[in-house]
Amino acid sequence: MKSTARIKALATAGLASGAVVASLAVTDAGAVTATANDHSVASQTAHRAKPTVVLVHGAFADSSSWNSEIGYLRRHGYPVLAIDTPLRGLAFDSAYVEAQVKTVKGPVVLVGHSYAGEVVSQVAAKTSKVKALVYVAALIPKAGDTAGSLIGQFPGSQLVSENFRTVPLPGGDTDVYLKPDKFGTVYGNGLSKSAIRTASVTQEPVALSAFTDKATVNPPAKTPKWAVISTEDHAVPTAAQKFEADRVGAHIIYTRSGHDVPSISPGAVDRAIVAAAKSVH
């Protein structure tokens, strides 16, 4: 897990905005070598090089939520980068992820869970490295949308104030947690009881402003998109996920899961990522 206290201190002091400090959870260069005297093999291998998969977690989680997907992708030869996002609001988080994506060599498949759907959309619109997008139980904004408007356009979300624990911060923002006794119902339905108990304690807070920040761009129209839609989601309603996926022309994969799809239904995520990666030439 990331050092939340360190990230908050940087954000509060305003030190991180000028030079984003990388906090990479997992990297795998995935370099493929050939024998020195076999240039044709080297050329063919380079031609078949796989894109780097960059994983971006959402609110209340950290990069360890992708552990299953990371293992699967590495076993299948994909370079992987999982980013610990500060969860300080759309502008800050998008700049943070964009700075890291720019350090990756070659094409990128950018994957966002939940709130990170907004983040990866912003990054993809600004970074030509991103050749495919995968949305996992995610918010998919158009310019002017907020997380609150995307979540609230259809009934059923339990991301409501009575299920939040809030902590005012010195800079004027507020950190939002899910109340521990509500974590399983809102976020982790489908996890084991022991996993819910642990996750409810280790959850990462998100700045309240993340719910009200407006998207400034549309997801790039020509970038291929996949959406993994969770059918038992109590955070982002299934109807909202489908509406947003349809309007950007995403290929849809349904999975019977609560909101924490990366942990509950990693197989569906793996399929979407591989399909997206295969679209990259």
PDB file of C-alpha atoms in Angstrom:
ATOM      1  CA  MET A   1       0.000   0.000   0.000  1.00  0.00           C
ATOM      2  CA  LYS A   2       1.018   3.564  -0.525  1.00  0.00           C
ATOM      3  CA  SER A   3       1.970   5.872   2.309  1.00  0.00           C
ATOM      4  CA  THR A   4      -1.278   7.824   2.516  1.00  0.00           C
ATOM      5  CA  ALA A   5       0.159  10.220   5.045  1.00  0.00           C
ATOM      6  CA  ARG A   6       3.013  11.097   2.688  1.00  0.00           C
ATOM      7  CA  ILE A   7       0.706  11.693  -0.278  1.00  0.00           C
ATOM      8  CA  LYS A   8      -1.642  13.831   1.812  1.00  0.00           C
ATOM      9  CA  ALA A   9       1.229  15.877   3.171  1.00  0.00           C
ATOM     10  CA  LEU A  10       2.494  16.563  -0.355  1.00  0.00           C
ATOM     11  CA  ALA A  11      -0.966  17.444  -1.620  1.00  0.00           C
ATOM     12  CA  THR A  12      -1.767  19.691   1.343  1.00  0.00           C
ATOM     13  CA  ALA A  13       1.548  21.508   1.068  1.00  0.00           C
ATOM     14  CA  GLY A  14       1.114  21.901  -2.683  1.00  0.00           C
ATOM     15  CA  LEU A  15       4.482  20.286  -3.316  1.00  0.00           C
ATOM     16  CA  ALA A  16       3.262  17.492  -5.552  1.00  0.00           C
ATOM     17  CA  SER A  17       1.581  19.627  -8.180  1.00  0.00           C
ATOM     18  CA  GLY A  18       4.807  20.833  -9.787  1.00  0.00           C
ATOM     19  CA  ALA A  19       6.577  17.491  -9.951  1.00  0.00           C
ATOM     20  CA  VAL A  20       4.441  14.422  -9.553  1.00  0.00           C
ATOM     21  CA  VAL A  21       6.188  11.839  -7.437  1.00  0.00           C
ATOM     22  CA  ALA A  22       5.832   8.304  -8.763  1.00  0.00           C
ATOM     23  CA  SER A  23       4.620   5.599  -6.404  1.00  0.00           C
ATOM     24  CA  LEU A  24       4.606   2.477  -8.505  1.00  0.00           C
ATOM     25  CA  ALA A  25       3.189  -0.661  -6.988  1.00  0.00           C
ATOM     26  CA  VAL A  26       4.196  -3.144  -9.655  1.00  0.00           C
ATOM     27  CA  THR A  27       6.485  -2.879 -12.648  1.00  0.00           C
ATOM     28  CA  ASP A  28       7.604  -5.475 -15.127  1.00  0.00           C
ATOM     29  CA  ALA A  29       9.775  -4.337 -17.998  1.00  0.00           C
ATOM     30  CA  GLY A  30       8.820  -7.427 -19.950  1.00  0.00           C
ATOM     31  CA  ALA A  31      11.899  -7.115 -22.154  1.00  0.00           C
ATOM     32  CA  VAL A  32      12.197  -9.943 -24.661  1.00  0.00           C
ATOM     33  CA  THR A  33      15.659 -10.951 -25.818  1.00  0.00           C
ATOM     34  CA  ALA A  34      16.923 -13.057 -28.682  1.00  0.00           C
ATOM     35  CA  THR A  35      20.247 -14.677 -29.398  1.00  0.00           C
ATOM     36  CA  ALA A  36      22.865 -12.197 -30.552  1.00  0.00           C
ATOM     37  CA  ASN A  37      23.374 -13.976 -33.895  1.00  0.00           C
ATOM     38  CA  ASP A  38      19.681 -14.293 -34.771  1.00  0.00           C
ATOM     39  CA  HIS A  39      18.539 -10.872 -35.974  1.00  0.00           C
ATOM     40  CA  SER A  40      15.437 -12.268 -37.670  1.00  0.00           C
ATOM     41  CA  VAL A  41      14.160 -13.733 -34.382  1.00  0.00           C
ATOM     42  CA  ALA A  42      14.807 -10.414 -32.657  1.00  0.00           C
ATOM     43  CA  SER A  43      12.883  -8.562 -35.344  1.00  0.00           C
ATOM     44  CA  GLN A  44       9.913 -10.932 -35.123  1.00  0.00           C
ATOM     45  CA  THR A  45       9.885 -10.738 -31.328  1.00  0.00           C
ATOM     46  CA  ALA A  46       9.904  -6.942 -31.387  1.00  0.00           C
ATOM     47  CA  HIS A  47       7.003  -7.019 -33.853  1.00  0.00           C
ATOM     48  CA  ARG A  48       5.009  -9.172 -31.446  1.00  0.00           C
ATOM     49  CA  ALA A  49       5.830  -7.099 -28.353  1.00  0.00           C
ATOM     50  CA  LYS A  50       2.789  -6.750 -26.137  1.00  0.00           C
ATOM     51  CA  PRO A  51       1.476  -3.402 -24.913  1.00  0.00           C
ATOM     52  CA  THR A  52       1.991  -2.408 -21.311  1.00  0.00           C
ATOM     53  CA  VAL A  53      -1.126  -2.753 -19.190  1.00  0.00           C
ATOM     54  CA  VAL A  54      -1.490   0.147 -16.750  1.00  0.00           C
ATOM     55  CA  LEU A  55      -3.942  -0.477 -13.894  1.00  0.00           C
ATOM     56  CA  VAL A  56      -5.576   2.394 -12.000  1.00  0.00           C
ATOM     57  CA  HIS A  57      -7.630   1.697  -8.876  1.00  0.00           C
ATOM     58  CA  GLY A  58     -10.651   3.653  -7.717  1.00  0.00           C
ATOM     59  CA  ALA A  59     -11.917   5.118  -4.465  1.00  0.00           C
ATOM     60  CA  PHE A  60     -11.516   3.211  -1.182  1.00  0.00           C
ATOM     61  CA  ALA A  61      -8.888   0.880  -2.741  1.00  0.00           C
ATOM     62  CA  ASP A  62      -5.192   0.784  -3.577  1.00  0.00           C
ATOM     63  CA  SER A  63      -3.119  -0.974  -6.213  1.00  0.00           C
ATOM     64  CA  SER A  64      -3.189  -4.298  -4.337  1.00  0.00           C
ATOM     65  CA  SER A  65      -6.794  -4.678  -5.487  1.00  0.00           C
ATOM     66  CA  TRP A  66      -5.319  -5.724  -8.859  1.00  0.00           C
ATOM     67  CA  ASN A  67      -3.174  -8.540  -7.450  1.00  0.00           C
ATOM     68  CA  SER A  68      -5.017 -11.323  -9.268  1.00  0.00           C
ATOM     69  CA  GLU A  69      -4.958  -9.498 -12.609  1.00  0.00           C
ATOM     70  CA  ILE A  70      -1.271  -8.662 -12.210  1.00  0.00           C
ATOM     71  CA  GLY A  71      -0.422 -12.332 -11.700  1.00  0.00           C
ATOM     72  CA  TYR A  72      -2.484 -13.415 -14.697  1.00  0.00           C
ATOM     73  CA  LEU A  73      -1.061 -10.779 -17.026  1.00  0.00           C
ATOM     74  CA  ARG A  74       2.534 -11.435 -16.054  1.00  0.00           C
ATOM     75  CA  ARG A  75       2.067 -15.174 -16.566  1.00  0.00           C
ATOM     76  CA  HIS A  76       0.878 -14.371 -20.077  1.00  0.00           C
ATOM     77  CA  GLY A  77       3.816 -12.126 -20.897  1.00  0.00           C
ATOM     78  CA  TYR A  78       2.310  -8.663 -20.486  1.00  0.00           C
ATOM     79  CA  PRO A  79       4.333  -5.829 -18.971  1.00  0.00           C
ATOM     80  CA  VAL A  80       2.266  -4.426 -16.104  1.00  0.00           C
ATOM     81  CA  LEU A  81       2.231  -1.196 -14.138  1.00  0.00           C
ATOM     82  CA  ALA A  82      -0.162  -0.671 -11.204  1.00  0.00           C
ATOM     83  CA  ILE A  83      -0.395   2.888  -9.952  1.00  0.00           C
ATOM     84  CA  ASP A  84      -1.213   3.970  -6.409  1.00  0.00           C
ATOM     85  CA  THR A  85      -3.401   6.959  -7.158  1.00  0.00           C
ATOM     86  CA  PRO A  86      -3.556   9.746  -4.543  1.00  0.00           C
ATOM     87  CA  LEU A  87      -7.385  10.033  -4.762  1.00  0.00           C
ATOM     88  CA  ARG A  88      -7.144  13.815  -4.358  1.00  0.00           C
ATOM     89  CA  GLY A  89      -9.624  14.801  -7.068  1.00  0.00           C
ATOM     90  CA  LEU A  90      -9.932  14.467 -10.822  1.00  0.00           C
ATOM     91  CA  ALA A  91      -7.427  17.121 -11.925  1.00  0.00           C
ATOM     92  CA  PHE A  92      -4.696  16.037  -9.497  1.00  0.00           C
ATOM     93  CA  ASP A  93      -5.177  12.308 -10.045  1.00  0.00           C
ATOM     94  CA  SER A  94      -5.301  12.650 -13.835  1.00  0.00           C
ATOM     95  CA  ALA A  95      -2.062  14.643 -13.863  1.00  0.00           C
ATOM     96  CA  TYR A  96      -0.463  12.061 -11.578  1.00  0.00           C
ATOM     97  CA  VAL A  97      -1.446   9.110 -13.775  1.00  0.00           C
ATOM     98  CA  GLU A  98      -0.588  10.951 -16.995  1.00  0.00           C
ATOM     99  CA  ALA A  99       2.926  11.665 -15.724  1.00  0.00           C
ATOM    100  CA  GLN A 100       3.473   7.971 -15.056  1.00  0.00           C
ATOM    101  CA  VAL A 101       1.983   6.801 -18.346  1.00  0.00           C
ATOM    102  CA  LYS A 102       4.379   9.095 -20.205  1.00  0.00           C
ATOM    103  CA  THR A 103       7.323   7.143 -18.763  1.00  0.00           C
ATOM    104  CA  VAL A 104       6.122   3.863 -20.300  1.00  0.00           C
ATOM    105  CA  LYS A 105       7.842   2.764 -23.499  1.00  0.00           C
ATOM    106  CA  GLY A 106       5.510   1.724 -26.282  1.00  0.00           C
ATOM    107  CA  PRO A 107       1.720   1.467 -26.426  1.00  0.00           C
ATOM    108  CA  VAL A 108      -0.467   1.328 -23.326  1.00  0.00           C
ATOM    109  CA  VAL A 109      -3.743  -0.375 -22.442  1.00  0.00           C
ATOM    110  CA  LEU A 110      -5.156   1.817 -19.678  1.00  0.00           C
ATOM    111  CA  VAL A 111      -7.513   0.175 -17.187  1.00  0.00           C
ATOM    112  CA  GLY A 112      -9.637   2.041 -14.636  1.00  0.00           C
ATOM    113  CA  HIS A 113     -11.886   0.758 -11.873  1.00  0.00           C
ATOM    114  CA  SER A 114     -14.797   2.772 -10.475  1.00  0.00           C
ATOM    115  CA  TYR A 115     -13.875   6.468 -10.065  1.00  0.00           C
ATOM    116  CA  ALA A 116     -10.694   5.789 -12.038  1.00  0.00           C
ATOM    117  CA  GLY A 117     -12.845   5.513 -15.148  1.00  0.00           C
ATOM    118  CA  GLU A 118     -12.946   9.300 -15.060  1.00  0.00           C
ATOM    119  CA  VAL A 119      -9.194   9.488 -14.538  1.00  0.00           C
ATOM    120  CA  VAL A 120      -8.237   7.161 -17.398  1.00  0.00           C
ATOM    121  CA  SER A 121     -10.645   8.959 -19.742  1.00  0.00           C
ATOM    122  CA  GLN A 122      -8.910  12.264 -19.061  1.00  0.00           C
ATOM    123  CA  VAL A 123      -5.464  10.722 -19.488  1.00  0.00           C
ATOM    124  CA  ALA A 124      -6.354   8.916 -22.730  1.00  0.00           C
ATOM    125  CA  ALA A 125      -7.660  12.160 -24.229  1.00  0.00           C
ATOM    126  CA  LYS A 126      -4.306  13.819 -23.590  1.00  0.00           C
ATOM    127  CA  THR A 127      -1.806  10.992 -24.156  1.00  0.00           C
ATOM    128  CA  SER A 128      -1.335   9.334 -27.532  1.00  0.00           C
ATOM    129  CA  LYS A 129       0.392   6.383 -25.853  1.00  0.00           C
ATOM    130  CA  VAL A 130      -3.003   5.044 -24.746  1.00  0.00           C
ATOM    131  CA  LYS A 131      -4.184   2.697 -27.516  1.00  0.00           C
ATOM    132  CA  ALA A 132      -7.087   0.983 -25.716  1.00  0.00           C
ATOM    133  CA  LEU A 133      -9.227   1.603 -22.634  1.00  0.00           C
ATOM    134  CA  VAL A 134     -10.801  -0.868 -20.219  1.00  0.00           C
ATOM    135  CA  TYR A 135     -13.464   0.317 -17.778  1.00  0.00           C
ATOM    136  CA  VAL A 136     -14.190  -1.929 -14.789  1.00  0.00           C
ATOM    137  CA  ALA A 137     -17.462  -1.157 -12.961  1.00  0.00           C
ATOM    138  CA  ALA A 138     -16.402   2.324 -13.883  1.00  0.00           C
ATOM    139  CA  LEU A 139     -17.626   5.834 -14.421  1.00  0.00           C
ATOM    140  CA  ILE A 140     -17.261   6.854 -18.083  1.00  0.00           C
ATOM    141  CA  PRO A 141     -17.738  10.610 -18.314  1.00  0.00           C
ATOM    142  CA  LYS A 142     -18.395  13.076 -21.050  1.00  0.00           C
ATOM    143  CA  ALA A 143     -17.114  16.642 -20.621  1.00  0.00           C
ATOM    144  CA  GLY A 144     -19.070  18.379 -17.860  1.00  0.00           C
ATOM    145  CA  ASP A 145     -20.061  15.192 -16.014  1.00  0.00           C
ATOM    146  CA  THR A 146     -19.168  14.651 -12.370  1.00  0.00           C
ATOM    147  CA  ALA A 147     -18.878  11.432 -10.418  1.00  0.00           C
ATOM    148  CA  GLY A 148     -21.964  12.449  -8.492  1.00  0.00           C
ATOM    149  CA  SER A 149     -24.025  13.045 -11.641  1.00  0.00           C
ATOM    150  CA  LEU A 150     -22.881   9.784 -13.244  1.00  0.00           C
ATOM    151  CA  ILE A 151     -23.660   7.733 -10.142  1.00  0.00           C
ATOM    152  CA  GLY A 152     -26.977   9.462  -9.442  1.00  0.00           C
ATOM    153  CA  GLN A 153     -28.520   9.371 -12.921  1.00  0.00           C
ATOM    154  CA  PHE A 154     -30.025   5.947 -12.167  1.00  0.00           C
ATOM    155  CA  PRO A 155     -31.415   4.733  -8.820  1.00  0.00           C
ATOM    156  CA  GLY A 156     -29.786   2.139  -6.627  1.00  0.00           C
ATOM    157  CA  SER A 157     -26.451   3.554  -5.452  1.00  0.00           C
ATOM    158  CA  GLN A 158     -25.674   3.268  -1.747  1.00  0.00           C
ATOM    159  CA  LEU A 159     -22.835   5.771  -2.025  1.00  0.00           C
ATOM    160  CA  VAL A 160     -24.838   8.159   0.117  1.00  0.00           C
ATOM    161  CA  SER A 161     -23.884  10.438   2.986  1.00  0.00           C
ATOM    162  CA  GLU A 162     -25.346   8.231   5.722  1.00  0.00           C
ATOM    163  CA  ASN A 163     -22.915   5.472   4.700  1.00  0.00           C
ATOM    164  CA  PHE A 164     -19.877   7.773   4.796  1.00  0.00           C
ATOM    165  CA  ARG A 165     -17.388   8.608   7.520  1.00  0.00           C
ATOM    166  CA  THR A 166     -15.897  12.008   6.762  1.00  0.00           C
ATOM    167  CA  VAL A 167     -12.738  13.689   8.035  1.00  0.00           C
ATOM    168  CA  PRO A 168     -12.216  17.449   7.419  1.00  0.00           C
ATOM    169  CA  LEU A 169      -8.697  18.244   6.170  1.00  0.00           C
ATOM    170  CA  PRO A 170      -6.559  21.341   6.910  1.00  0.00           C
ATOM    171  CA  GLY A 171      -6.641  22.531   3.282  1.00  0.00           C
ATOM    172  CA  GLY A 172     -10.422  22.763   3.250  1.00  0.00           C
ATOM    173  CA  ASP A 173     -11.256  19.475   1.542  1.00  0.00           C
ATOM    174  CA  THR A 174     -12.764  16.451   3.267  1.00  0.00           C
ATOM    175  CA  ASP A 175     -11.704  12.808   3.186  1.00  0.00           C
ATOM    176  CA  VAL A 176     -14.466  10.276   2.636  1.00  0.00           C
ATOM    177  CA  TYR A 177     -14.439   6.701   3.924  1.00  0.00           C
ATOM    178  CA  LEU A 178     -17.183   4.104   3.925  1.00  0.00           C
ATOM    179  CA  LYS A 179     -18.403   3.262   7.399  1.00  0.00           C
ATOM    180  CA  PRO A 180     -16.876  -0.110   8.277  1.00  0.00           C
ATOM    181  CA  ASP A 181     -20.254  -1.741   8.908  1.00  0.00           C
ATOM    182  CA  LYS A 182     -21.455  -0.579   5.478  1.00  0.00           C
ATOM    183  CA  PHE A 183     -18.365  -1.519   3.491  1.00  0.00           C
ATOM    184  CA  GLY A 184     -19.536  -5.006   2.562  1.00  0.00           C
ATOM    185  CA  THR A 185     -22.971  -3.851   1.490  1.00  0.00           C
ATOM    186  CA  VAL A 186     -21.855  -0.829  -0.537  1.00  0.00           C
ATOM    187  CA  TYR A 187     -18.528  -1.939  -1.991  1.00  0.00           C
ATOM    188  CA  GLY A 188     -17.501  -5.499  -1.214  1.00  0.00           C
ATOM    189  CA  ASN A 189     -20.592  -7.642  -1.659  1.00  0.00           C
ATOM    190  CA  GLY A 190     -19.222 -10.862  -3.077  1.00  0.00           C
ATOM    191  CA  LEU A 191     -16.035 -10.844  -0.999  1.00  0.00           C
ATOM    192  CA  SER A 192     -15.602 -13.229   1.920  1.00  0.00           C
ATOM    193  CA  LYS A 193     -16.520 -11.934   5.369  1.00  0.00           C
ATOM    194  CA  SER A 194     -12.879 -11.917   6.433  1.00  0.00           C
ATOM    195  CA  ALA A 195     -11.853  -9.998   3.302  1.00  0.00           C
ATOM    196  CA  ILE A 196     -14.601  -7.434   3.937  1.00  0.00           C
ATOM    197  CA  ARG A 197     -13.482  -6.962   7.529  1.00  0.00           C
ATOM    198  CA  THR A 198      -9.891  -6.359   6.438  1.00  0.00           C
ATOM    199  CA  ALA A 199     -10.780  -4.092   3.517  1.00  0.00           C
ATOM    200  CA  SER A 200     -13.124  -1.999   5.645  1.00  0.00           C
ATOM    201  CA  VAL A 201     -10.190  -1.164   7.917  1.00  0.00           C
ATOM    202  CA  THR A 202      -7.503  -0.682   5.260  1.00  0.00           C
ATOM    203  CA  GLN A 203      -9.648   1.272   2.764  1.00  0.00           C
ATOM    204  CA  GLU A 204      -8.079   4.362   1.208  1.00  0.00           C
ATOM    205  CA  PRO A 205     -10.044   7.616   1.527  1.00  0.00           C
ATOM    206  CA  VAL A 206     -11.051   9.733  -1.439  1.00  0.00           C
ATOM    207  CA  ALA A 207     -11.325  13.515  -1.382  1.00  0.00           C
ATOM    208  CA  LEU A 208     -14.930  14.710  -1.308  1.00  0.00           C
ATOM    209  CA  SER A 209     -14.123  17.022  -4.214  1.00  0.00           C
ATOM    210  CA  ALA A 210     -13.649  13.940  -6.413  1.00  0.00           C
ATOM    211  CA  PHE A 211     -17.443  13.579  -6.404  1.00  0.00           C
ATOM    212  CA  THR A 212     -18.000  17.106  -7.714  1.00  0.00           C
ATOM    213  CA  ASP A 213     -15.031  17.707 -10.053  1.00  0.00           C
ATOM    214  CA  LYS A 214     -16.168  18.050 -13.671  1.00  0.00           C
ATOM    215  CA  ALA A 215     -14.617  16.095 -16.521  1.00  0.00           C
ATOM    216  CA  THR A 216     -13.007  18.535 -18.934  1.00  0.00           C
ATOM    217  CA  VAL A 217     -12.748  16.284 -22.005  1.00  0.00           C
ATOM    218  CA  ASN A 218     -14.536  13.372 -23.649  1.00  0.00           C
ATOM    219  CA  PRO A 219     -12.907   9.948 -23.873  1.00  0.00           C
ATOM    220  CA  PRO A 220     -11.148   9.812 -27.261  1.00  0.00           C
ATOM    221  CA  ALA A 221     -13.698   8.552 -29.772  1.00  0.00           C
ATOM    222  CA  LYS A 222     -11.267   6.515 -31.887  1.00  0.00           C
ATOM    223  CA  THR A 223      -9.682   4.640 -28.965  1.00  0.00           C
ATOM    224  CA  PRO A 224     -11.131   1.093 -28.637  1.00  0.00           C
ATOM    225  CA  LYS A 225     -12.947   0.574 -25.362  1.00  0.00           C
ATOM    226  CA  TRP A 226     -14.111  -2.357 -23.248  1.00  0.00           C
ATOM    227  CA  ALA A 227     -16.404  -2.194 -20.235  1.00  0.00           C
ATOM    228  CA  VAL A 228     -16.770  -4.856 -17.541  1.00  0.00           C
ATOM    229  CA  ILE A 229     -20.220  -4.293 -16.045  1.00  0.00           C
ATOM    230  CA  SER A 230     -21.069  -5.670 -12.612  1.00  0.00           C
ATOM    231  CA  THR A 231     -24.666  -6.845 -12.287  1.00  0.00           C
ATOM    232  CA  GLU A 232     -24.912  -6.747  -8.472  1.00  0.00           C
ATOM    233  CA  ASP A 233     -23.287  -3.362  -7.923  1.00  0.00           C
ATOM    234  CA  HIS A 234     -24.495  -1.237  -4.989  1.00  0.00           C
ATOM    235  CA  ALA A 235     -22.075   1.629  -5.615  1.00  0.00           C
ATOM    236  CA  VAL A 236     -22.356   2.426  -9.337  1.00  0.00           C
ATOM    237  CA  PRO A 237     -25.724   1.116 -10.561  1.00  0.00           C
ATOM    238  CA  THR A 238     -25.559  -1.467 -13.331  1.00  0.00           C
ATOM    239  CA  ALA A 239     -27.916   0.681 -15.446  1.00  0.00           C
ATOM    240  CA  ALA A 240     -25.520   3.636 -15.159  1.00  0.00           C
ATOM    241  CA  GLN A 241     -22.550   1.498 -16.176  1.00  0.00           C
ATOM    242  CA  LYS A 242     -24.400   0.195 -19.251  1.00  0.00           C
ATOM    243  CA  PHE A 243     -25.675   3.626 -20.290  1.00  0.00           C
ATOM    244  CA  GLU A 244     -22.178   5.113 -20.089  1.00  0.00           C
ATOM    245  CA  ALA A 245     -20.563   2.148 -21.880  1.00  0.00           C
ATOM    246  CA  ASP A 246     -23.137   2.263 -24.674  1.00  0.00           C
ATOM    247  CA  ARG A 247     -22.733   5.962 -25.347  1.00  0.00           C
ATOM    248  CA  VAL A 248     -18.972   5.614 -25.915  1.00  0.00           C
ATOM    249  CA  GLY A 249     -19.339   2.441 -27.982  1.00  0.00           C
ATOM    250  CA  ALA A 250     -17.541   0.115 -25.561  1.00  0.00           C
ATOM    251  CA  HIS A 251     -17.494  -3.658 -25.965  1.00  0.00           C
ATOM    252  CA  ILE A 252     -19.366  -4.983 -22.928  1.00  0.00           C
ATOM    253  CA  ILE A 253     -18.600  -7.969 -20.709  1.00  0.00           C
ATOM    254  CA  TYR A 254     -21.092  -8.668 -17.913  1.00  0.00           C
ATOM    255  CA  THR A 255     -20.092 -10.288 -14.651  1.00  0.00           C
ATOM    256  CA  ARG A 256     -22.099 -11.270 -11.582  1.00  0.00           C
ATOM    257  CA  SER A 257     -20.258  -9.211  -9.000  1.00  0.00           C
ATOM    258  CA  GLY A 258     -20.456  -6.423  -6.496  1.00  0.00           C
ATOM    259  CA  HIS A 259     -18.493  -3.236  -7.030  1.00  0.00           C
ATOM    260  CA  ASP A 260     -15.035  -4.615  -6.188  1.00  0.00           C
ATOM    261  CA  VAL A 261     -14.831  -6.447  -9.506  1.00  0.00           C
ATOM    262  CA  PRO A 262     -10.995  -6.648  -9.619  1.00  0.00           C
ATOM    263  CA  SER A 263     -11.062  -8.765  -6.461  1.00  0.00           C
ATOM    264  CA  ILE A 264     -14.417 -10.545  -6.869  1.00  0.00           C
ATOM    265  CA  SER A 265     -14.424 -11.348 -10.584  1.00  0.00           C
ATOM    266  CA  PRO A 266     -10.857 -11.047 -11.915  1.00  0.00           C
ATOM    267  CA  GLY A 267     -11.478 -13.501 -14.755  1.00  0.00           C
ATOM    268  CA  ALA A 268     -13.882 -11.078 -16.437  1.00  0.00           C
ATOM    269  CA  VAL A 269     -11.305  -8.301 -16.095  1.00  0.00           C
ATOM    270  CA  ASP A 270      -8.583 -10.507 -17.538  1.00  0.00           C
ATOM    271  CA  ARG A 271     -10.721 -11.288 -20.589  1.00  0.00           C
ATOM    272  CA  ALA A 272     -11.443  -7.628 -21.230  1.00  0.00           C
ATOM    273  CA  ILE A 273      -7.796  -6.609 -20.880  1.00  0.00           C
ATOM    274  CA  VAL A 274      -6.569  -9.341 -23.214  1.00  0.00           C
ATOM    275  CA  ALA A 275      -9.203  -8.408 -25.807  1.00  0.00           C
ATOM    276  CA  ALA A 276      -8.169  -4.758 -25.551  1.00  0.00           C
ATOM    277  CA  ALA A 277      -4.477  -5.668 -25.820  1.00  0.00           C
ATOM    278  CA  LYS A 278      -5.105  -7.739 -28.941  1.00  0.00           C
ATOM    279  CA  SER A 279      -6.667  -4.678 -30.586  1.00  0.00           C
ATOM    280  CA  VAL A 280      -3.340  -2.851 -30.307  1.00  0.00           C
ATOM    281  CA  HIS A 281      -1.168  -3.185 -33.419  1.00  0.00           C
TER     282      HIS A 281
END
